[in-house]
mmCIF file with all atom_site columns, C-alpha atoms in Angstrom:
data_model
loop_
_atom_site.group_PDB
_atom_site.id
_atom_site.type_symbol
_atom_site.label_atom_id
_atom_site.label_alt_id
_atom_site.label_comp_id
_atom_site.label_asym_id
_atom_site.label_entity_id
_atom_site.label_seq_id
_atom_site.pdbx_PDB_ins_code
_atom_site.Cartn_x
_atom_site.Cartn_y
_atom_site.Cartn_z
_atom_site.occupancy
_atom_site.B_iso_or_equiv
_atom_site.pdbx_formal_charge
_atom_site.auth_seq_id
_atom_site.auth_comp_id
_atom_site.auth_asym_id
_atom_site.auth_atom_id
_atom_site.pdbx_PDB_model_num
ATOM 1   C CA . ASN L 1 1   ? 21.812 41.477 82.962 1.00 0.00 ? 3   ASN L CA 1
ATOM 2   C CA . ALA L 1 2   ? 24.864 39.391 82.085 1.00 0.00 ? 4   ALA L CA 1
ATOM 3   C CA . GLY L 1 3   ? 23.022 36.338 80.705 1.00 0.00 ? 5   GLY L CA 1
ATOM 4   C CA . VAL L 1 4   ? 25.494 34.014 78.947 1.00 0.00 ? 6   VAL L CA 1
ATOM 5   C CA . THR L 1 5   ? 29.038 35.316 78.826 1.00 0.00 ? 7   THR L CA 1
ATOM 6   C CA . GLN L 1 6   ? 31.712 33.862 76.555 1.00 0.00 ? 8   GLN L CA 1
ATOM 7   C CA . THR L 1 7   ? 35.419 34.625 76.519 1.00 0.00 ? 9   THR L CA 1
ATOM 8   C CA . PRO L 1 8   ? 37.490 35.256 74.533 1.00 0.00 ? 10  PRO L CA 1
ATOM 9   C CA . LYS L 1 9   ? 35.557 36.820 71.684 1.00 0.00 ? 11  LYS L CA 1
ATOM 10  C CA . PHE L 1 10  ? 38.399 36.373 69.196 1.00 0.00 ? 12  PHE L CA 1
ATOM 11  C CA . GLN L 1 11  ? 41.363 33.991 69.256 1.00 0.00 ? 13  GLN L CA 1
ATOM 12  C CA . VAL L 1 12  ? 44.023 32.857 66.820 1.00 0.00 ? 14  VAL L CA 1
ATOM 13  C CA . LEU L 1 13  ? 45.738 29.553 67.548 1.00 0.00 ? 15  LEU L CA 1
ATOM 14  C CA . LYS L 1 14  ? 48.525 27.637 65.921 1.00 0.00 ? 16  LYS L CA 1
ATOM 15  C CA . THR L 1 15  ? 47.920 24.046 64.939 1.00 0.00 ? 17  THR L CA 1
ATOM 16  C CA . GLY L 1 16  ? 48.580 21.777 67.902 1.00 0.00 ? 18  GLY L CA 1
ATOM 17  C CA . GLN L 1 17  ? 48.023 24.405 70.577 1.00 0.00 ? 19  GLN L CA 1
ATOM 18  C CA . SER L 1 18  ? 45.420 23.916 73.257 1.00 0.00 ? 20  SER L CA 1
ATOM 19  C CA . MET L 1 19  ? 43.021 26.448 74.660 1.00 0.00 ? 21  MET L CA 1
ATOM 20  C CA . THR L 1 20  ? 39.825 26.808 76.667 1.00 0.00 ? 22  THR L CA 1
ATOM 21  C CA . LEU L 1 21  ? 36.761 28.770 75.683 1.00 0.00 ? 23  LEU L CA 1
ATOM 22  C CA . GLN L 1 22  ? 35.029 29.998 78.794 1.00 0.00 ? 24  GLN L CA 1
ATOM 23  C CA . CYS L 1 23  ? 31.268 30.152 79.256 1.00 0.00 ? 25  CYS L CA 1
ATOM 24  C CA . ALA L 1 24  ? 29.401 31.427 82.286 1.00 0.00 ? 26  ALA L CA 1
ATOM 25  C CA . GLN L 1 25  ? 25.719 32.065 82.938 1.00 0.00 ? 27  GLN L CA 1
ATOM 26  C CA . ASP L 1 26  ? 24.085 33.831 85.839 1.00 0.00 ? 28  ASP L CA 1
ATOM 27  C CA . MET L 1 27  ? 20.511 32.605 85.352 1.00 0.00 ? 29  MET L CA 1
ATOM 28  C CA . ASN L 1 28  ? 20.884 29.408 87.404 1.00 0.00 ? 30  ASN L CA 1
ATOM 29  C CA . HIS L 1 29  ? 20.107 27.308 84.329 1.00 0.00 ? 31  HIS L CA 1
ATOM 30  C CA . GLU L 1 30  ? 20.646 23.588 84.580 1.00 0.00 ? 32  GLU L CA 1
ATOM 31  C CA . TYR L 1 31  ? 21.213 23.002 80.892 1.00 0.00 ? 33  TYR L CA 1
ATOM 32  C CA . MET L 1 32  ? 24.260 24.315 79.057 1.00 0.00 ? 34  MET L CA 1
ATOM 33  C CA . SER L 1 33  ? 25.675 23.470 75.676 1.00 0.00 ? 35  SER L CA 1
ATOM 34  C CA . TRP L 1 34  ? 28.259 24.350 73.057 1.00 0.00 ? 36  TRP L CA 1
ATOM 35  C CA . TYR L 1 35  ? 27.623 24.753 69.338 1.00 0.00 ? 37  TYR L CA 1
ATOM 36  C CA . ARG L 1 36  ? 29.880 25.515 66.443 1.00 0.00 ? 38  ARG L CA 1
ATOM 37  C CA . GLN L 1 37  ? 28.807 27.484 63.404 1.00 0.00 ? 39  GLN L CA 1
ATOM 38  C CA . ASP L 1 38  ? 30.366 26.854 60.023 1.00 0.00 ? 40  ASP L CA 1
ATOM 39  C CA . PRO L 1 39  ? 29.416 28.511 56.724 1.00 0.00 ? 41  PRO L CA 1
ATOM 40  C CA . GLY L 1 40  ? 26.402 26.888 55.080 1.00 0.00 ? 42  GLY L CA 1
ATOM 41  C CA . MET L 1 41  ? 25.926 24.382 57.901 1.00 0.00 ? 43  MET L CA 1
ATOM 42  C CA . GLY L 1 42  ? 24.016 26.218 60.556 1.00 0.00 ? 44  GLY L CA 1
ATOM 43  C CA . LEU L 1 43  ? 24.975 25.426 64.135 1.00 0.00 ? 45  LEU L CA 1
ATOM 44  C CA . ARG L 1 44  ? 25.916 21.971 65.303 1.00 0.00 ? 46  ARG L CA 1
ATOM 45  C CA . LEU L 1 45  ? 25.955 20.674 68.857 1.00 0.00 ? 47  LEU L CA 1
ATOM 46  C CA . ILE L 1 46  ? 29.381 19.784 70.281 1.00 0.00 ? 48  ILE L CA 1
ATOM 47  C CA . HIS L 1 47  ? 28.732 18.888 73.922 1.00 0.00 ? 49  HIS L CA 1
ATOM 48  C CA . TYR L 1 48  ? 26.042 19.523 76.448 1.00 0.00 ? 50  TYR L CA 1
ATOM 49  C CA . SER L 1 49  ? 25.385 19.270 80.167 1.00 0.00 ? 51  SER L CA 1
ATOM 50  C CA . VAL L 1 50  ? 22.171 18.816 82.118 1.00 0.00 ? 52  VAL L CA 1
ATOM 51  C CA . GLY L 1 51  ? 23.717 19.781 85.424 1.00 0.00 ? 53  GLY L CA 1
ATOM 52  C CA . ALA L 1 52  ? 26.888 19.993 87.460 1.00 0.00 ? 54  ALA L CA 1
ATOM 53  C CA . GLY L 1 53  ? 28.981 16.857 87.042 1.00 0.00 ? 55  GLY L CA 1
ATOM 54  C CA . ILE L 1 54  ? 27.011 15.605 84.024 1.00 0.00 ? 56  ILE L CA 1
ATOM 55  C CA . THR L 1 55  ? 28.131 16.041 80.422 1.00 0.00 ? 57  THR L CA 1
ATOM 56  C CA . ASP L 1 56  ? 27.407 14.268 77.167 1.00 0.00 ? 58  ASP L CA 1
ATOM 57  C CA . GLN L 1 57  ? 28.400 14.382 73.524 1.00 0.00 ? 59  GLN L CA 1
ATOM 58  C CA . GLY L 1 58  ? 26.523 16.110 70.793 1.00 0.00 ? 60  GLY L CA 1
ATOM 59  C CA . GLU L 1 59  ? 26.785 15.746 67.040 1.00 0.00 ? 61  GLU L CA 1
ATOM 60  C CA . VAL L 1 60  ? 30.428 16.835 66.588 1.00 0.00 ? 62  VAL L CA 1
ATOM 61  C CA . PRO L 1 61  ? 32.366 16.130 69.815 1.00 0.00 ? 63  PRO L CA 1
ATOM 62  C CA . ASN L 1 62  ? 35.720 14.980 68.435 1.00 0.00 ? 64  ASN L CA 1
ATOM 63  C CA . GLY L 1 63  ? 38.650 17.174 69.433 1.00 0.00 ? 65  GLY L CA 1
ATOM 64  C CA . TYR L 1 64  ? 36.789 18.847 72.288 1.00 0.00 ? 66  TYR L CA 1
ATOM 65  C CA . ASN L 1 65  ? 36.472 18.242 76.011 1.00 0.00 ? 67  ASN L CA 1
ATOM 66  C CA . VAL L 1 66  ? 34.078 19.743 78.506 1.00 0.00 ? 68  VAL L CA 1
ATOM 67  C CA . SER L 1 67  ? 33.478 19.660 82.238 1.00 0.00 ? 69  SER L CA 1
ATOM 68  C CA . ARG L 1 68  ? 30.781 21.073 84.474 1.00 0.00 ? 70  ARG L CA 1
ATOM 69  C CA . SER L 1 69  ? 32.028 21.553 88.013 1.00 0.00 ? 71  SER L CA 1
ATOM 70  C CA . THR L 1 70  ? 29.517 24.288 88.841 1.00 0.00 ? 72  THR L CA 1
ATOM 71  C CA . THR L 1 71  ? 26.062 25.249 87.603 1.00 0.00 ? 73  THR L CA 1
ATOM 72  C CA . GLU L 1 72  ? 27.392 28.554 86.294 1.00 0.00 ? 74  GLU L CA 1
ATOM 73  C CA . ASP L 1 73  ? 30.394 27.486 84.212 1.00 0.00 ? 75  ASP L CA 1
ATOM 74  C CA . PHE L 1 74  ? 30.808 25.216 81.202 1.00 0.00 ? 76  PHE L CA 1
ATOM 75  C CA . PRO L 1 75  ? 34.263 25.543 79.611 1.00 0.00 ? 77  PRO L CA 1
ATOM 76  C CA . LEU L 1 76  ? 35.096 24.016 76.231 1.00 0.00 ? 78  LEU L CA 1
ATOM 77  C CA . ARG L 1 77  ? 38.645 22.740 75.764 1.00 0.00 ? 79  ARG L CA 1
ATOM 78  C CA . LEU L 1 78  ? 40.416 22.232 72.484 1.00 0.00 ? 80  LEU L CA 1
ATOM 79  C CA . LEU L 1 79  ? 43.098 19.677 73.214 1.00 0.00 ? 81  LEU L CA 1
ATOM 80  C CA . SER L 1 80  ? 45.225 20.017 70.073 1.00 0.00 ? 82  SER L CA 1
ATOM 81  C CA . ALA L 1 81  ? 43.814 22.600 67.723 1.00 0.00 ? 83  ALA L CA 1
ATOM 82  C CA . ALA L 1 82  ? 43.403 21.765 64.041 1.00 0.00 ? 84  ALA L CA 1
ATOM 83  C CA . PRO L 1 83  ? 42.505 24.048 61.114 1.00 0.00 ? 85  PRO L CA 1
ATOM 84  C CA . SER L 1 84  ? 39.187 22.166 60.855 1.00 0.00 ? 86  SER L CA 1
ATOM 85  C CA . GLN L 1 85  ? 38.272 23.666 64.212 1.00 0.00 ? 87  GLN L CA 1
ATOM 86  C CA . THR L 1 86  ? 38.300 27.164 62.773 1.00 0.00 ? 88  THR L CA 1
ATOM 87  C CA . SER L 1 87  ? 34.747 28.232 63.483 1.00 0.00 ? 89  SER L CA 1
ATOM 88  C CA . VAL L 1 88  ? 32.467 30.422 65.525 1.00 0.00 ? 90  VAL L CA 1
ATOM 89  C CA . TYR L 1 89  ? 31.561 28.880 68.857 1.00 0.00 ? 91  TYR L CA 1
ATOM 90  C CA . PHE L 1 90  ? 28.395 29.590 70.758 1.00 0.00 ? 92  PHE L CA 1
ATOM 91  C CA . CYS L 1 91  ? 27.604 28.670 74.320 1.00 0.00 ? 93  CYS L CA 1
ATOM 92  C CA . ALA L 1 92  ? 23.964 28.343 75.315 1.00 0.00 ? 94  ALA L CA 1
ATOM 93  C CA . SER L 1 93  ? 21.919 27.776 78.442 1.00 0.00 ? 95  SER L CA 1
ATOM 94  C CA . SER L 1 94  ? 18.312 27.128 79.384 1.00 0.00 ? 96  SER L CA 1
ATOM 95  C CA . PRO L 1 95  ? 16.241 25.822 82.261 1.00 0.00 ? 97  PRO L CA 1
ATOM 96  C CA . TRP L 1 96  ? 16.072 22.049 82.188 1.00 0.00 ? 98  TRP L CA 1
ATOM 97  C CA . THR L 1 97  ? 12.513 21.681 80.988 1.00 0.00 ? 99  THR L CA 1
ATOM 98  C CA . SER L 1 98  ? 11.375 21.057 77.468 1.00 0.00 ? 100 SER L CA 1
ATOM 99  C CA . GLY L 1 99  ? 10.569 23.949 75.230 1.00 0.00 ? 101 GLY L CA 1
ATOM 100 C CA . ASN L 1 100 ? 12.194 26.702 77.213 1.00 0.00 ? 102 ASN L CA 1
ATOM 101 C CA . THR L 1 101 ? 13.940 29.498 75.427 1.00 0.00 ? 103 THR L CA 1
ATOM 102 C CA . ILE L 1 102 ? 17.602 28.727 74.875 1.00 0.00 ? 104 ILE L CA 1
ATOM 103 C CA . TYR L 1 103 ? 19.841 31.724 75.499 1.00 0.00 ? 105 TYR L CA 1
ATOM 104 C CA . PHE L 1 104 ? 23.031 32.103 73.516 1.00 0.00 ? 106 PHE L CA 1
ATOM 105 C CA . GLY L 1 105 ? 26.257 33.888 74.268 1.00 0.00 ? 107 GLY L CA 1
ATOM 106 C CA . GLU L 1 106 ? 27.668 36.377 71.800 1.00 0.00 ? 108 GLU L CA 1
ATOM 107 C CA . GLY L 1 107 ? 30.001 33.875 70.176 1.00 0.00 ? 109 GLY L CA 1
ATOM 108 C CA . SER L 1 108 ? 33.742 33.247 70.067 1.00 0.00 ? 110 SER L CA 1
ATOM 109 C CA . TRP L 1 109 ? 35.563 33.518 66.752 1.00 0.00 ? 111 TRP L CA 1
ATOM 110 C CA . LEU L 1 110 ? 38.399 30.997 66.625 1.00 0.00 ? 112 LEU L CA 1
ATOM 111 C CA . THR L 1 111 ? 40.958 30.729 63.846 1.00 0.00 ? 113 THR L CA 1
ATOM 112 C CA . VAL L 1 112 ? 43.482 27.895 63.758 1.00 0.00 ? 114 VAL L CA 1
ATOM 113 C CA . VAL L 1 113 ? 46.454 28.478 61.463 1.00 0.00 ? 115 VAL L CA 1
ATOM 114 C CA . ALA Y 2 1   ? 16.842 11.568 63.097 1.00 0.00 ? 3   ALA Y CA 1
ATOM 115 C CA . GLN Y 2 2   ? 15.739 15.150 63.305 1.00 0.00 ? 4   GLN Y CA 1
ATOM 116 C CA . LYS Y 2 3   ? 16.443 17.411 60.379 1.00 0.00 ? 5   LYS Y CA 1
ATOM 117 C CA . VAL Y 2 4   ? 15.679 21.003 59.459 1.00 0.00 ? 6   VAL Y CA 1
ATOM 118 C CA . THR Y 2 5   ? 15.867 22.284 55.912 1.00 0.00 ? 7   THR Y CA 1
ATOM 119 C CA . GLN Y 2 6   ? 15.950 25.907 54.891 1.00 0.00 ? 8   GLN Y CA 1
ATOM 120 C CA . ALA Y 2 7   ? 16.035 25.638 51.134 1.00 0.00 ? 9   ALA Y CA 1
ATOM 121 C CA . GLN Y 2 8   ? 16.531 29.345 50.527 1.00 0.00 ? 10  GLN Y CA 1
ATOM 122 C CA . THR Y 2 9   ? 20.222 30.082 50.987 1.00 0.00 ? 11  THR Y CA 1
ATOM 123 C CA . GLU Y 2 10  ? 19.951 33.775 50.173 1.00 0.00 ? 12  GLU Y CA 1
ATOM 124 C CA . ILE Y 2 11  ? 17.069 36.148 49.573 1.00 0.00 ? 13  ILE Y CA 1
ATOM 125 C CA . SER Y 2 12  ? 17.339 39.742 48.440 1.00 0.00 ? 14  SER Y CA 1
ATOM 126 C CA . VAL Y 2 13  ? 14.388 42.122 48.333 1.00 0.00 ? 15  VAL Y CA 1
ATOM 127 C CA . VAL Y 2 14  ? 13.748 45.807 48.191 1.00 0.00 ? 16  VAL Y CA 1
ATOM 128 C CA . GLU Y 2 15  ? 12.683 47.588 51.342 1.00 0.00 ? 17  GLU Y CA 1
ATOM 129 C CA . LYS Y 2 16  ? 8.939  47.475 52.114 1.00 0.00 ? 18  LYS Y CA 1
ATOM 130 C CA . GLU Y 2 17  ? 8.452  44.218 50.261 1.00 0.00 ? 19  GLU Y CA 1
ATOM 131 C CA . ASP Y 2 18  ? 7.023  41.241 52.126 1.00 0.00 ? 20  ASP Y CA 1
ATOM 132 C CA . VAL Y 2 19  ? 9.280  38.218 52.348 1.00 0.00 ? 21  VAL Y CA 1
ATOM 133 C CA . THR Y 2 20  ? 8.731  34.644 53.523 1.00 0.00 ? 22  THR Y CA 1
ATOM 134 C CA . LEU Y 2 21  ? 11.466 32.387 54.802 1.00 0.00 ? 23  LEU Y CA 1
ATOM 135 C CA . ASP Y 2 22  ? 10.724 28.696 54.477 1.00 0.00 ? 24  ASP Y CA 1
ATOM 136 C CA . CYS Y 2 23  ? 11.491 26.016 57.045 1.00 0.00 ? 25  CYS Y CA 1
ATOM 137 C CA . VAL Y 2 24  ? 10.719 22.319 56.688 1.00 0.00 ? 26  VAL Y CA 1
ATOM 138 C CA . TYR Y 2 25  ? 11.513 19.843 59.429 1.00 0.00 ? 27  TYR Y CA 1
ATOM 139 C CA . GLU Y 2 26  ? 11.626 16.107 60.004 1.00 0.00 ? 28  GLU Y CA 1
ATOM 140 C CA . THR Y 2 27  ? 11.074 14.367 63.304 1.00 0.00 ? 29  THR Y CA 1
ATOM 141 C CA . ARG Y 2 28  ? 9.526  11.170 64.616 1.00 0.00 ? 30  ARG Y CA 1
ATOM 142 C CA . ASP Y 2 29  ? 8.647  12.766 67.945 1.00 0.00 ? 31  ASP Y CA 1
ATOM 143 C CA . THR Y 2 30  ? 5.078  13.767 68.679 1.00 0.00 ? 32  THR Y CA 1
ATOM 144 C CA . THR Y 2 31  ? 6.223  16.432 71.116 1.00 0.00 ? 33  THR Y CA 1
ATOM 145 C CA . TYR Y 2 32  ? 8.764  18.882 69.840 1.00 0.00 ? 34  TYR Y CA 1
ATOM 146 C CA . TYR Y 2 33  ? 9.528  22.580 69.699 1.00 0.00 ? 35  TYR Y CA 1
ATOM 147 C CA . LEU Y 2 34  ? 10.402 24.846 66.832 1.00 0.00 ? 36  LEU Y CA 1
ATOM 148 C CA . PHE Y 2 35  ? 12.411 28.046 67.026 1.00 0.00 ? 37  PHE Y CA 1
ATOM 149 C CA . TRP Y 2 36  ? 13.478 30.933 64.863 1.00 0.00 ? 38  TRP Y CA 1
ATOM 150 C CA . TYR Y 2 37  ? 16.648 32.877 65.576 1.00 0.00 ? 39  TYR Y CA 1
ATOM 151 C CA . LYS Y 2 38  ? 18.025 35.996 63.917 1.00 0.00 ? 40  LYS Y CA 1
ATOM 152 C CA . GLN Y 2 39  ? 21.760 36.545 63.475 1.00 0.00 ? 41  GLN Y CA 1
ATOM 153 C CA . PRO Y 2 40  ? 22.485 40.168 62.532 1.00 0.00 ? 42  PRO Y CA 1
ATOM 154 C CA . PRO Y 2 41  ? 25.846 41.201 61.053 1.00 0.00 ? 43  PRO Y CA 1
ATOM 155 C CA . SER Y 2 42  ? 27.199 41.699 64.570 1.00 0.00 ? 44  SER Y CA 1
ATOM 156 C CA . GLY Y 2 43  ? 27.042 37.926 64.983 1.00 0.00 ? 45  GLY Y CA 1
ATOM 157 C CA . GLU Y 2 44  ? 24.935 37.271 68.062 1.00 0.00 ? 46  GLU Y CA 1
ATOM 158 C CA . LEU Y 2 45  ? 21.895 34.996 67.987 1.00 0.00 ? 47  LEU Y CA 1
ATOM 159 C CA . VAL Y 2 46  ? 18.621 36.704 68.768 1.00 0.00 ? 48  VAL Y CA 1
ATOM 160 C CA . PHE Y 2 47  ? 15.650 34.583 69.815 1.00 0.00 ? 49  PHE Y CA 1
ATOM 161 C CA . LEU Y 2 48  ? 12.496 35.357 67.830 1.00 0.00 ? 50  LEU Y CA 1
ATOM 162 C CA . ILE Y 2 49  ? 9.918  32.703 68.593 1.00 0.00 ? 51  ILE Y CA 1
ATOM 163 C CA . ARG Y 2 50  ? 9.289  29.285 70.109 1.00 0.00 ? 52  ARG Y CA 1
ATOM 164 C CA . ARG Y 2 51  ? 6.368  27.080 69.133 1.00 0.00 ? 53  ARG Y CA 1
ATOM 165 C CA . ASN Y 2 52  ? 5.406  23.680 70.531 1.00 0.00 ? 54  ASN Y CA 1
ATOM 166 C CA . SER Y 2 53  ? 4.048  20.902 68.368 1.00 0.00 ? 55  SER Y CA 1
ATOM 167 C CA . PHE Y 2 54  ? 0.586  21.040 69.924 1.00 0.00 ? 56  PHE Y CA 1
ATOM 168 C CA . ASP Y 2 55  ? 0.000  24.677 69.160 1.00 0.00 ? 57  ASP Y CA 1
ATOM 169 C CA . GLU Y 2 56  ? -0.691 25.250 65.485 1.00 0.00 ? 58  GLU Y CA 1
ATOM 170 C CA . GLN Y 2 57  ? -1.988 28.752 65.906 1.00 0.00 ? 59  GLN Y CA 1
ATOM 171 C CA . ASN Y 2 58  ? -0.246 31.252 63.726 1.00 0.00 ? 60  ASN Y CA 1
ATOM 172 C CA . GLU Y 2 59  ? 1.513  34.018 65.572 1.00 0.00 ? 61  GLU Y CA 1
ATOM 173 C CA . ILE Y 2 60  ? 1.978  37.654 64.743 1.00 0.00 ? 62  ILE Y CA 1
ATOM 174 C CA . SER Y 2 61  ? 4.403  40.011 66.411 1.00 0.00 ? 63  SER Y CA 1
ATOM 175 C CA . GLY Y 2 62  ? 4.456  43.407 64.783 1.00 0.00 ? 64  GLY Y CA 1
ATOM 176 C CA . ARG Y 2 63  ? 5.764  42.962 61.241 1.00 0.00 ? 65  ARG Y CA 1
ATOM 177 C CA . TYR Y 2 64  ? 6.720  39.332 61.933 1.00 0.00 ? 66  TYR Y CA 1
ATOM 178 C CA . SER Y 2 65  ? 4.392  36.376 61.553 1.00 0.00 ? 67  SER Y CA 1
ATOM 179 C CA . TRP Y 2 66  ? 4.833  32.640 61.669 1.00 0.00 ? 68  TRP Y CA 1
ATOM 180 C CA . ASN Y 2 67  ? 2.816  29.921 59.959 1.00 0.00 ? 69  ASN Y CA 1
ATOM 181 C CA . PHE Y 2 68  ? 3.102  26.481 61.566 1.00 0.00 ? 70  PHE Y CA 1
ATOM 182 C CA . GLN Y 2 69  ? 1.579  23.576 59.625 1.00 0.00 ? 71  GLN Y CA 1
ATOM 183 C CA . LYS Y 2 70  ? 2.096  20.090 61.003 1.00 0.00 ? 72  LYS Y CA 1
ATOM 184 C CA . SER Y 2 71  ? 0.482  18.536 57.921 1.00 0.00 ? 73  SER Y CA 1
ATOM 185 C CA . THR Y 2 72  ? 3.378  19.757 55.792 1.00 0.00 ? 74  THR Y CA 1
ATOM 186 C CA . SER Y 2 73  ? 6.012  19.834 58.571 1.00 0.00 ? 75  SER Y CA 1
ATOM 187 C CA . SER Y 2 74  ? 6.644  23.483 57.914 1.00 0.00 ? 76  SER Y CA 1
ATOM 188 C CA . PHE Y 2 75  ? 7.220  26.524 60.098 1.00 0.00 ? 77  PHE Y CA 1
ATOM 189 C CA . ASN Y 2 76  ? 7.522  29.503 57.794 1.00 0.00 ? 78  ASN Y CA 1
ATOM 190 C CA . PHE Y 2 77  ? 8.423  33.033 58.783 1.00 0.00 ? 79  PHE Y CA 1
ATOM 191 C CA . THR Y 2 78  ? 7.081  36.140 57.061 1.00 0.00 ? 80  THR Y CA 1
ATOM 192 C CA . ILE Y 2 79  ? 8.321  39.687 57.404 1.00 0.00 ? 81  ILE Y CA 1
ATOM 193 C CA . THR Y 2 80  ? 5.814  42.267 56.262 1.00 0.00 ? 82  THR Y CA 1
ATOM 194 C CA . ALA Y 2 81  ? 6.971  45.629 54.963 1.00 0.00 ? 83  ALA Y CA 1
ATOM 195 C CA . SER Y 2 82  ? 10.617 44.681 55.315 1.00 0.00 ? 84  SER Y CA 1
ATOM 196 C CA . GLN Y 2 83  ? 13.195 47.158 56.563 1.00 0.00 ? 85  GLN Y CA 1
ATOM 197 C CA . VAL Y 2 84  ? 16.939 47.411 56.111 1.00 0.00 ? 86  VAL Y CA 1
ATOM 198 C CA . VAL Y 2 85  ? 17.376 46.478 59.784 1.00 0.00 ? 87  VAL Y CA 1
ATOM 199 C CA . ASP Y 2 86  ? 15.835 43.099 58.995 1.00 0.00 ? 88  ASP Y CA 1
ATOM 200 C CA . SER Y 2 87  ? 18.950 42.187 57.028 1.00 0.00 ? 89  SER Y CA 1
ATOM 201 C CA . ALA Y 2 88  ? 20.433 39.176 58.789 1.00 0.00 ? 90  ALA Y CA 1
ATOM 202 C CA . VAL Y 2 89  ? 20.844 35.437 58.668 1.00 0.00 ? 91  VAL Y CA 1
ATOM 203 C CA . TYR Y 2 90  ? 17.766 33.655 59.972 1.00 0.00 ? 92  TYR Y CA 1
ATOM 204 C CA . PHE Y 2 91  ? 17.872 30.182 61.436 1.00 0.00 ? 93  PHE Y CA 1
ATOM 205 C CA . CYS Y 2 92  ? 15.048 27.766 61.982 1.00 0.00 ? 94  CYS Y CA 1
ATOM 206 C CA . ALA Y 2 93  ? 15.687 25.110 64.633 1.00 0.00 ? 95  ALA Y CA 1
ATOM 207 C CA . LEU Y 2 94  ? 14.006 22.009 66.031 1.00 0.00 ? 96  LEU Y CA 1
ATOM 208 C CA . SER Y 2 95  ? 14.350 20.979 69.643 1.00 0.00 ? 97  SER Y CA 1
ATOM 209 C CA . ASP Y 2 96  ? 15.403 17.383 70.115 1.00 0.00 ? 98  ASP Y CA 1
ATOM 210 C CA . VAL Y 2 97  ? 14.402 16.546 73.648 1.00 0.00 ? 99  VAL Y CA 1
ATOM 211 C CA . ASP Y 2 98  ? 16.508 13.728 75.008 1.00 0.00 ? 100 ASP Y CA 1
ATOM 212 C CA . GLN Y 2 99  ? 15.829 12.832 78.632 1.00 0.00 ? 101 GLN Y CA 1
ATOM 213 C CA . GLY Y 2 100 ? 15.053 16.437 79.329 1.00 0.00 ? 102 GLY Y CA 1
ATOM 214 C CA . ALA Y 2 101 ? 18.109 17.821 77.587 1.00 0.00 ? 103 ALA Y CA 1
ATOM 215 C CA . GLN Y 2 102 ? 16.980 20.318 75.002 1.00 0.00 ? 104 GLN Y CA 1
ATOM 216 C CA . LYS Y 2 103 ? 19.237 19.990 72.002 1.00 0.00 ? 105 LYS Y CA 1
ATOM 217 C CA . LEU Y 2 104 ? 18.683 22.165 68.971 1.00 0.00 ? 106 LEU Y CA 1
ATOM 218 C CA . VAL Y 2 105 ? 18.991 20.956 65.407 1.00 0.00 ? 107 VAL Y CA 1
ATOM 219 C CA . PHE Y 2 106 ? 19.490 23.951 63.120 1.00 0.00 ? 108 PHE Y CA 1
ATOM 220 C CA . GLY Y 2 107 ? 18.767 24.532 59.501 1.00 0.00 ? 109 GLY Y CA 1
ATOM 221 C CA . GLN Y 2 108 ? 21.486 25.906 57.282 1.00 0.00 ? 110 GLN Y CA 1
ATOM 222 C CA . GLY Y 2 109 ? 20.193 29.440 57.594 1.00 0.00 ? 111 GLY Y CA 1
ATOM 223 C CA . THR Y 2 110 ? 18.797 31.951 55.117 1.00 0.00 ? 112 THR Y CA 1
ATOM 224 C CA . ARG Y 2 111 ? 20.718 35.140 54.474 1.00 0.00 ? 113 ARG Y CA 1
ATOM 225 C CA . LEU Y 2 112 ? 18.191 37.939 53.996 1.00 0.00 ? 114 LEU Y CA 1
ATOM 226 C CA . THR Y 2 113 ? 19.293 41.208 52.455 1.00 0.00 ? 115 THR Y CA 1
ATOM 227 C CA . ILE Y 2 114 ? 16.930 44.151 52.407 1.00 0.00 ? 116 ILE Y CA 1
ATOM 228 C CA . ASN Y 2 115 ? 18.005 46.778 49.914 1.00 0.00 ? 117 ASN Y CA 1
ATOM 229 C CA . PRO Y 2 116 ? 17.004 50.419 50.399 1.00 0.00 ? 118 PRO Y CA 1
#
């Protein structure tokens, strides 16, 4: 059971570089989202999608782009990395009905130097 | 706006002690969902429980139990007879349902250390 798969697991970037965090799920879930986890702040929502072709901003969207061309994939792009984007990133998915369990990927550790 | 507060930043107990992790939430919605997740040292997020706002029954799963009280906007988590493997960061979360999109608002987390 693959569930939610994130790549890469670890990445070091230089300030100003761009990169894409990949997220794929094989559960045919409509809803996918990206969170970032910072010390003492829990997880905060970056962007989310309720289906292919539909995305919207969460609490902390600045500096990130997303797209949803297929149900399975929801990549997160850092356009010009900044040290403030050093964080652990989690992708999540769930069926698009209220109260369903939200499944998380294993996380991607990103360091921007 | 929704908010979740886990006032206990860190808790340390000796193995076999009972421990309760507090969670207080704020929401104006009448329908909402509450979650607990466990994050062990390996870093992944492990789903523990989901509770909807209309179901105030307490739940027990082995050594874990949850006490949901709407009157105090609390959803506390108790581990009975704690074990070293329970050491982790625990997050309480509230589901903000916006046009069907289920967005989680997390508390800051409580780091639980169980000492042998």
